[in-house]
Amino acid sequence: MRCKMVSDVMRRDRFLKIWKFFHLADNTKVDATDKYYKLRPLIEKLQSKFAQFYVPEKNLNFDESMVKYFGRHSCKQFIKGKPIRFGYKVWCLNGKSGYLINFNICQRKDPKFNENYSSVFGACAAPFITMMDELPNDKKHLPYSLFCDNLFTSFHLLNHFKERGYDVTGTIRDNRIPKNCPIVSTAMMKRKQRAEATSILDRTNGIILVCWVDNNVVTIVSTSSGVNPQSMVKRYSRASKKVIKVLQPHLITNYNNFMGGTDLMNENINRFRIGLRSKKWNWVLYTWLLDATIQNAWILSKKSGNNLTQLQFRREIVKVYLTKYKTTPKQGSRSESSASSRSFCRVSDNVRFDGQGHLLVPVAQNKKIRCAGENCSSIMRTKCVKCDVGLCKNYPSKLLMNGLSE
């Protein structure tokens, strides 16, 4: 499957050696409290860059993402019912476009989080508040509308964000609703017909609680929107055996529209995911970080007016890196037996004939090298300093004579 553009940039053994000794942190300075210390320098760098280049959007959502991993690690989790059941859990703060604003790879005791947040709002909601605290000062005080699911939502969380000027909408579990709240229970709502809704407003805190009957009972709270204006949505009716239209409360419509940022990011990443298999636990997270970075860069490119697809955008990145940072191999492949094919496959015509900076210099340590000129098999101790290939002193005069004869 040899790809000439790749094989001309780096040899296989060099790639394997880089892969073997690749490190991001100093192993002599191990942080025992941080289980991801080997990736921490890169994680902190990406977190600052993602927040720096983030173009503010009004609607943000906080959710969890899974990075597939089947090896052994103390932070690996199993979540039943997820598309990716085994792997690392990543807390993600995304915009509606899927842009990853901030993230944190889940570990059981994270020294980064405030213990007060965990005790008041829960261990799952603590990363949410921490990420909002870490936004840049010029973007922190904007009037965001936040969306989250029932894993994070509580009345304490809504009151906290309301004091900071943020609106919150999210589904909520029954055991997190105050006992003195006179809302109809989920068991009673299940007996009602589809599209029926009941709501209650806490005028003191400005929080509305709505129960709506769909395929199941949906309980949702919000500080930004209410039941009206209601919209019509399509649902399949088993009784009439056809698709019918039912009324849907406004806050549920908003939740469905703006809650999918993390899911959109997962779709973009997994569509063209880096597929290098390894037993190293950190390599899986490293490739996920690269994929997330490319996904963010692609979204910023689209916002600037570029209409490239993600696949085309990734190919452009690869072309730039292969062209700009390549290391020309010293010899051609075994399949290229002739001297001409070994020579000219390494230097493009645009470089050979640009007429700039082509100078003959002695080879290091006075080593012998074969001439890269076409139809020239001389062995000499000089090379072209720009092309970095062997070149005899007589070869330029041969080219000149051939040109005059033609």
PDB file of N, CA, C and O in Angstrom, residues 68 73 118 149 209 217 224 282 312 405:
ATOM      1  N   LYS A  68     -12.584   5.479  23.603  1.00  0.00           N
ATOM      2  CA  LYS A  68     -12.541   4.017  23.616  1.00  0.00           C
ATOM      3  C   LYS A  68     -11.175   3.507  24.059  1.00  0.00           C
ATOM      4  O   LYS A  68     -10.133   3.925  23.542  1.00  0.00           O
ATOM      5  N   HIS A  73      -6.291   0.325  33.187  1.00  0.00           N
ATOM      6  CA  HIS A  73      -5.979   1.614  33.799  1.00  0.00           C
ATOM      7  C   HIS A  73      -7.009   1.876  34.889  1.00  0.00           C
ATOM      8  O   HIS A  73      -8.182   1.514  34.753  1.00  0.00           O
ATOM      9  N   SER A 118     -17.688  20.031  45.011  1.00  0.00           N
ATOM     10  CA  SER A 118     -18.113  18.627  45.026  1.00  0.00           C
ATOM     11  C   SER A 118     -19.093  18.349  46.146  1.00  0.00           C
ATOM     12  O   SER A 118     -20.043  17.572  45.980  1.00  0.00           O
ATOM     13  N   ASP A 149     -27.688  17.665  31.196  1.00  0.00           N
ATOM     14  CA  ASP A 149     -28.669  16.604  31.401  1.00  0.00           C
ATOM     15  C   ASP A 149     -28.827  16.304  32.894  1.00  0.00           C
ATOM     16  O   ASP A 149     -28.237  16.967  33.750  1.00  0.00           O
ATOM     17  N   LEU A 209     -40.471  24.415  36.631  1.00  0.00           N
ATOM     18  CA  LEU A 209     -40.351  22.960  36.571  1.00  0.00           C
ATOM     19  C   LEU A 209     -41.511  22.422  35.749  1.00  0.00           C
ATOM     20  O   LEU A 209     -42.678  22.726  36.032  1.00  0.00           O
ATOM     21  N   VAL A 217     -41.972  10.028  30.505  1.00  0.00           N
ATOM     22  CA  VAL A 217     -42.179  11.303  31.184  1.00  0.00           C
ATOM     23  C   VAL A 217     -40.850  12.052  31.238  1.00  0.00           C
ATOM     24  O   VAL A 217     -39.833  11.519  31.685  1.00  0.00           O
ATOM     25  N   SER A 224     -34.608  30.221  32.085  1.00  0.00           N
ATOM     26  CA  SER A 224     -34.581  31.117  30.920  1.00  0.00           C
ATOM     27  C   SER A 224     -35.835  31.055  30.071  1.00  0.00           C
ATOM     28  O   SER A 224     -36.164  32.022  29.389  1.00  0.00           O
ATOM     29  N   ASN A 282      -1.685   6.022  27.482  1.00  0.00           N
ATOM     30  CA  ASN A 282      -1.696   7.448  27.168  1.00  0.00           C
ATOM     31  C   ASN A 282      -1.791   7.717  25.670  1.00  0.00           C
ATOM     32  O   ASN A 282      -2.157   8.819  25.266  1.00  0.00           O
ATOM     33  N   GLN A 312     -11.309  17.024   3.617  1.00  0.00           N
ATOM     34  CA  GLN A 312     -10.440  17.887   2.821  1.00  0.00           C
ATOM     35  C   GLN A 312      -9.533  18.733   3.716  1.00  0.00           C
ATOM     36  O   GLN A 312      -8.355  18.950   3.408  1.00  0.00           O
ATOM     37  N   SER A 405      23.165  21.583 -27.464  1.00  0.00           N
ATOM     38  CA  SER A 405      23.059  20.643 -28.572  1.00  0.00           C
ATOM     39  C   SER A 405      21.617  20.542 -29.050  1.00  0.00           C
ATOM     40  O   SER A 405      21.342  20.360 -30.238  1.00  0.00           O
TER      41      SER A 405
END
